[in-house]
Tab-separated table of C-alpha atoms in Angstrom:
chain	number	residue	atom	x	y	z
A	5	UNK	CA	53.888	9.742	177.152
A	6	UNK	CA	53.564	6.354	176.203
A	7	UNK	CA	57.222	5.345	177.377
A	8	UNK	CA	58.146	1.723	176.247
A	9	UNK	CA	55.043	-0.099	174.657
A	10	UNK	CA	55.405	-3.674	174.180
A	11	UNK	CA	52.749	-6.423	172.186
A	12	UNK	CA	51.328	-8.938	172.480
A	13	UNK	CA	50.208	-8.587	176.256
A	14	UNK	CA	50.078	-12.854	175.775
A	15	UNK	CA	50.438	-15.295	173.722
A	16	UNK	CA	50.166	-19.109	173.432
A	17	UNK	CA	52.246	-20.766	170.660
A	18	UNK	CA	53.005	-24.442	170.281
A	19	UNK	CA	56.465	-25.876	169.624
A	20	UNK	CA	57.945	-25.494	166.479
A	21	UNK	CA	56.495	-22.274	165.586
A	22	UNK	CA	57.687	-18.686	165.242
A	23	UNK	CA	56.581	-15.556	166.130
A	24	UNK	CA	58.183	-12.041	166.926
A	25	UNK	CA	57.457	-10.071	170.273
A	26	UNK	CA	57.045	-6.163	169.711
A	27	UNK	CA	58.888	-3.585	171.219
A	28	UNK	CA	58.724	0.287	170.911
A	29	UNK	CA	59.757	3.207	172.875
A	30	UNK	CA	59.339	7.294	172.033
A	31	UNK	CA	61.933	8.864	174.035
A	32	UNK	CA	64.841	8.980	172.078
A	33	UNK	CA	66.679	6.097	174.245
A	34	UNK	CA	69.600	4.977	172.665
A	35	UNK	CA	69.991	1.218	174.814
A	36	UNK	CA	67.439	-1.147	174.565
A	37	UNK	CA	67.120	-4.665	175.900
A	38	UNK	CA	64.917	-7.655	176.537
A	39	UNK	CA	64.788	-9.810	179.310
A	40	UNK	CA	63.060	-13.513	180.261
A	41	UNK	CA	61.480	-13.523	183.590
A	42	UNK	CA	61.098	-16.726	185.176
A	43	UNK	CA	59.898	-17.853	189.141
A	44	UNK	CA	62.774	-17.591	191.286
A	45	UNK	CA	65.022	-16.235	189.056
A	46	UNK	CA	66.630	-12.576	188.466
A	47	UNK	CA	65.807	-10.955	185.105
A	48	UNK	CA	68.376	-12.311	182.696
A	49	UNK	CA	69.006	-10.438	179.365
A	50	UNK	CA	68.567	-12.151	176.144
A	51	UNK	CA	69.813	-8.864	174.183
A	52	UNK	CA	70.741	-5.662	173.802
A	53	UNK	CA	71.216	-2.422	171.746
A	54	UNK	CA	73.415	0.441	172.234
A	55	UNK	CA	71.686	2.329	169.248
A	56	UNK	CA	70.779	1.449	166.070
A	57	UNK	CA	72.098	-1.217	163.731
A	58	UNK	CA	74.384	-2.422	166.939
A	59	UNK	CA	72.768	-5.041	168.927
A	60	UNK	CA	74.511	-7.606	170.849
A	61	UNK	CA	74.087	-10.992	173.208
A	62	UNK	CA	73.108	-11.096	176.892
A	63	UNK	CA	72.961	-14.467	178.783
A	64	UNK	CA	70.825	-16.185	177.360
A	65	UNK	CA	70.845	-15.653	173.603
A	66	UNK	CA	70.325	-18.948	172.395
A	67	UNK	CA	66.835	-19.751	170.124
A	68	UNK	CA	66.049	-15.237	169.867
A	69	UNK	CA	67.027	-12.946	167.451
A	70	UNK	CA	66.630	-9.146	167.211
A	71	UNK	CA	67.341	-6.310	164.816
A	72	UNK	CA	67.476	-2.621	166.020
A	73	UNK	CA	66.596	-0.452	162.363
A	74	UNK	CA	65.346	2.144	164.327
A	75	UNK	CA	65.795	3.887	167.606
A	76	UNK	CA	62.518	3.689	168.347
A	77	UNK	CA	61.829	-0.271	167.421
A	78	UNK	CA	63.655	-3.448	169.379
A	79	UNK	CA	62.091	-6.658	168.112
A	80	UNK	CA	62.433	-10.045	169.294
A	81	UNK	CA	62.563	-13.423	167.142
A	82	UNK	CA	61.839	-16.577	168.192
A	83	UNK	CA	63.015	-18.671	165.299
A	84	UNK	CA	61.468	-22.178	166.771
A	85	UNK	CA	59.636	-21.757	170.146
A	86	UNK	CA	60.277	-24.733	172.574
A	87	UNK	CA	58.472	-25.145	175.671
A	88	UNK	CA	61.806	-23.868	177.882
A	89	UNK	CA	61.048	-20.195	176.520
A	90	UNK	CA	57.749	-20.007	178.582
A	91	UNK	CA	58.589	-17.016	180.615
A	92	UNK	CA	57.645	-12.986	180.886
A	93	UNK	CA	59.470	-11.274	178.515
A	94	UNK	CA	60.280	-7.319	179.522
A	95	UNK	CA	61.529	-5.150	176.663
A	96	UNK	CA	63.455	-2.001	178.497
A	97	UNK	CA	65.273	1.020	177.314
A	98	UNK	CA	68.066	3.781	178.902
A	99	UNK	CA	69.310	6.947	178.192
A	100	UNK	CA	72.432	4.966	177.245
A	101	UNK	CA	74.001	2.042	179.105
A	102	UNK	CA	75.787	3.829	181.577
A	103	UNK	CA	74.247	5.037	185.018
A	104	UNK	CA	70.957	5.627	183.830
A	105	UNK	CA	67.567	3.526	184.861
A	106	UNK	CA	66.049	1.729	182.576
A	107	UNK	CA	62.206	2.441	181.685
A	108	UNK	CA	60.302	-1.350	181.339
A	109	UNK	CA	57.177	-2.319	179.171
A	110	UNK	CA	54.339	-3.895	180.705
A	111	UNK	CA	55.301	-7.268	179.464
A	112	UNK	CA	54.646	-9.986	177.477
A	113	UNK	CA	53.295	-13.190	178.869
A	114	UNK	CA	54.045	-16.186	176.557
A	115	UNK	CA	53.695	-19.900	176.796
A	116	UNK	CA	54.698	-22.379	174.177
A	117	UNK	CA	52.993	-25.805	174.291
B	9	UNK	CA	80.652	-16.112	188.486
B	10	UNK	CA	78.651	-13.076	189.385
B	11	UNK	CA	75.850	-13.549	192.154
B	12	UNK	CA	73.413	-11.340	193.806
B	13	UNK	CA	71.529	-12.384	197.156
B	14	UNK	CA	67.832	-11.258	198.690
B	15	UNK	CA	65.853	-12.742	200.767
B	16	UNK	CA	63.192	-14.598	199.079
B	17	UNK	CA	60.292	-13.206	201.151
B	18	UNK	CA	59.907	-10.944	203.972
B	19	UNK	CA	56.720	-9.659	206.413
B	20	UNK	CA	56.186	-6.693	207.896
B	21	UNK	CA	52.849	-5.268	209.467
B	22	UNK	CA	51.663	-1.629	208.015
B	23	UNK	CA	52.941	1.174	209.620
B	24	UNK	CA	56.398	-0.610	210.602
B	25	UNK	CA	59.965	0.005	208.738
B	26	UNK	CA	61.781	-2.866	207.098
B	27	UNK	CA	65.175	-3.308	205.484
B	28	UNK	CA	65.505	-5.410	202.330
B	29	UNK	CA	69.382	-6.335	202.188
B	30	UNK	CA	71.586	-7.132	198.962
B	31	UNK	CA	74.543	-8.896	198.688
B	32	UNK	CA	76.801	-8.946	195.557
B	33	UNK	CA	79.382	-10.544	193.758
B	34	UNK	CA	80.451	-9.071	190.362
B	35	UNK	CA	83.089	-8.272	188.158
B	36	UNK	CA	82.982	-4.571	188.335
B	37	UNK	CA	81.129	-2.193	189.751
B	38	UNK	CA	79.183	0.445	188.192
B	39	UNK	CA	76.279	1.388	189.987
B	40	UNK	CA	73.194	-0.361	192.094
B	41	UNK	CA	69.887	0.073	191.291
B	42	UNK	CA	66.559	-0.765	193.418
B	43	UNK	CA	63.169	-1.493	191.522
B	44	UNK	CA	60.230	-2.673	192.678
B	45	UNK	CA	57.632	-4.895	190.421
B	46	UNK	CA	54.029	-5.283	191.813
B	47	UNK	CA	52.484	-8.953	190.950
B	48	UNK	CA	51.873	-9.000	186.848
B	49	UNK	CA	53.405	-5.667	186.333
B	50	UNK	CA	56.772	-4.220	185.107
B	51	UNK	CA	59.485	-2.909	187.367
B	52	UNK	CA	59.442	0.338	188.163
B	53	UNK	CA	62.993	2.537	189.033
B	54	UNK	CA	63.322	3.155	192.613
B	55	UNK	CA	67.188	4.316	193.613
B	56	UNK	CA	70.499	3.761	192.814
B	57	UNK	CA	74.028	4.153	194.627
B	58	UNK	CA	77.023	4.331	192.917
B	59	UNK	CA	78.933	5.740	196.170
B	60	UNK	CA	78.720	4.533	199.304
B	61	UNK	CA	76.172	6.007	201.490
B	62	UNK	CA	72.349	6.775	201.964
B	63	UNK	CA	70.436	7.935	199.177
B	64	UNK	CA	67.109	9.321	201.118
B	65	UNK	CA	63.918	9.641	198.605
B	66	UNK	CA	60.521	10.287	201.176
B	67	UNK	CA	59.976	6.763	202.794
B	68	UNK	CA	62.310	4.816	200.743
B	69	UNK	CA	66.386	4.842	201.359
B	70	UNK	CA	68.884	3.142	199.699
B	71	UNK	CA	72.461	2.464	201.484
B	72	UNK	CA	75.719	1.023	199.808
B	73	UNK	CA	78.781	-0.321	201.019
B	74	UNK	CA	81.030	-1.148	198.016
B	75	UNK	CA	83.793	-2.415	199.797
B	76	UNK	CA	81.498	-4.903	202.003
B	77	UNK	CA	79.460	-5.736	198.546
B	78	UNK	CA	76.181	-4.675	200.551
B	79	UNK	CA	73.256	-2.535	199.794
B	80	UNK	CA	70.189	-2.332	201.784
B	81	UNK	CA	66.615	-0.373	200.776
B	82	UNK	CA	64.972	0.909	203.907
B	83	UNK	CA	61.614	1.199	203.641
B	84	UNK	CA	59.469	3.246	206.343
B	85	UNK	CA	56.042	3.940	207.380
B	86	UNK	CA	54.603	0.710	205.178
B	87	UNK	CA	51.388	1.371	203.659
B	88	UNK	CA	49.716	-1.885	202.162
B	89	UNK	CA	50.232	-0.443	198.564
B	90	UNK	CA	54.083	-1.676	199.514
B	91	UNK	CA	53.370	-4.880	199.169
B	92	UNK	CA	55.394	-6.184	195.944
B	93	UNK	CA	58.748	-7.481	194.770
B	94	UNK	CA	62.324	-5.244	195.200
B	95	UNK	CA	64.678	-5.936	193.030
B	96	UNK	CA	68.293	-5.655	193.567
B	97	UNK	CA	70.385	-4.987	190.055
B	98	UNK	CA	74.474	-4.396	189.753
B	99	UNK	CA	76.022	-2.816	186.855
B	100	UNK	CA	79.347	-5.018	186.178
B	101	UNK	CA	82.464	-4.010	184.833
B	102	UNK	CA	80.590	-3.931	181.357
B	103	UNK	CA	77.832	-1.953	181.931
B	104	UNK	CA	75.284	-4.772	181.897
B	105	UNK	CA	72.917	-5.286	184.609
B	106	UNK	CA	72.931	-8.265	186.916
B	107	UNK	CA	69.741	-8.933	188.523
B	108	UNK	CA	68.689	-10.427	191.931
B	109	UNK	CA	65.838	-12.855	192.208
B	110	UNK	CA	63.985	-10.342	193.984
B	111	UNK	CA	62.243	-10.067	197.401
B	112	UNK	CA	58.640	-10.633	197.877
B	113	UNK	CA	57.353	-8.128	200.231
B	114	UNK	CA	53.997	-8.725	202.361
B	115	UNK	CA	52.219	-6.168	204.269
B	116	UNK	CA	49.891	-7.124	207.298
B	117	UNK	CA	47.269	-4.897	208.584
C-alpha cells in the first residue's frame, strides 16, 4: 500500500532553472492535485485532474505546468523556478472530486536560490 | 472572496479537552473536512460534515453549523502525540477545496 508517493523529498534549484516534481498514486483515484504550502498560509492548489488527459488551474497556476497521461502519474513543471516558489509542495489524490478525502504524499521540500 | 478562520495557535495541558473552531466564507457549500499535519509531515484525513451536527470518531468530534458558517473539532482526553496542526478545508460550490491556515496545537504535560 504505498498510497500517493511523491519525489524528490528536497531539492535546491537556483533561479532560472527547471525541474519537474514527481507524483504517483496506486489506487485507482481518478482526482489528483498539487498544492504549495507556505508559513501562515492555507494549502492553495496550483492544479488539478479529474482523470486523465483533463487537468485544470487552481489558484495559483502561474510559472507550473502538469500533464495527467496516466491515472496513476500527476507531474509538476516548473518551467523557470524563481525564488517566490520556495514552498512544500503536496501532491494529493480522491476517489473523485466530490465528498471524498483526499490521500497526501509526504511532500516535497524545495527552495530556489 | 472566500475566507476560512482558525486560530493560529492554541494550548492545552494532556489529559484536558479542547475545541479548535472554524469559521467560513465560501461560495457554496459542499462538505467540511478536518486534517491534521504533524511538523514536516503530510496531512492526514480526520472528519468531515456535510450536515449539520456531530460527527463522533473515539476522542475526536467534528460539529457543523452551515447556516452559522461554523465548524468546531473537539478533541478529548489529549495525549502529547496530539500535538500538531488541524486543518480546516471547505468544498465550494465547485468542488474545490478551500483551506484554512491551520491551527498549531501544543500539548503540556
Amino acid at each position: 500500500n504505498a498510497g500517493v508517493t511523491q519525489t524528490p523529498k528536497f531539492q535546491v534549484l537556483k533561479t532560472g532553472q527547471s525541474m519537474t516534481l514527481q507524483c504517483a498514486q496506486d489506487m485507482n483515484h481518478e482526482y489528483m492535485s498539487w498544492y504549495r504550502q507556505d508559513p501562515g498560509m492555507g494549502l492553495r492548489l496550483i492544479h488539478y485532474s479529474v482523470g486523465a488527459g483533463i487537468t485544470d488551474q487552481g489558484e495559483v497556476p502561474n510559472g507550473y505546468n502538469v500533464s495527467r497521461s496516466t491515472t496513476e502519474d500527476f507531474p509538476l513543471r516548473l518551467l523557470s523556478a524563481a525564488p517566490s516558489q520556495t514552498s512544500v509542495y503536496f501532491c494529493a489524490s480522491s476517489y473523485n472530486e466530490q465528498g471524498q478525502p483526499q490521500h497526501f504524499g509526504d511532500g516535497t521540500r524545495l527552495s530556489i536560490l | 472572496g472566500q475566507n476560512i478562520d482558525q486560530p493560529t495557535e492554541m494550548t492545552a495541558t494532556e489529559g484536558a479537552i479542547v475545541q479548535i473552531n472554524c469559521t467560513y466564507q465560501t461560495s457554496g457549500f459542499n462538505g467540511l473536512f478536518w486534517y491534521q499535519q504533524h511538523a514536516g509531515e503530510a496531512p492526514t484525513f480526520l472528519s468531515y460534515n456535510v450536515l449539520d451536527g456531530l460527527e463522533e470518531k473515539g476522542r475526536f468530534s467534528s460539529f457543523l453549523s452551515r447556516s452559522k458558517g461554523y465548524s468546531y473539532l473537539l478533541l478529548k482526553e489529549l495525549q502529547m502525540k496530539d500535538s500538531a496542526s488541524y486543518l480546516c478545508a471547505v468544498r465550494d460550490s465547485n468542488y474545490q477545496l478551500i483551506w484554512g491556515a491551520g491551527t498549531k496545537l501544543i500539548i503540556k504535560p
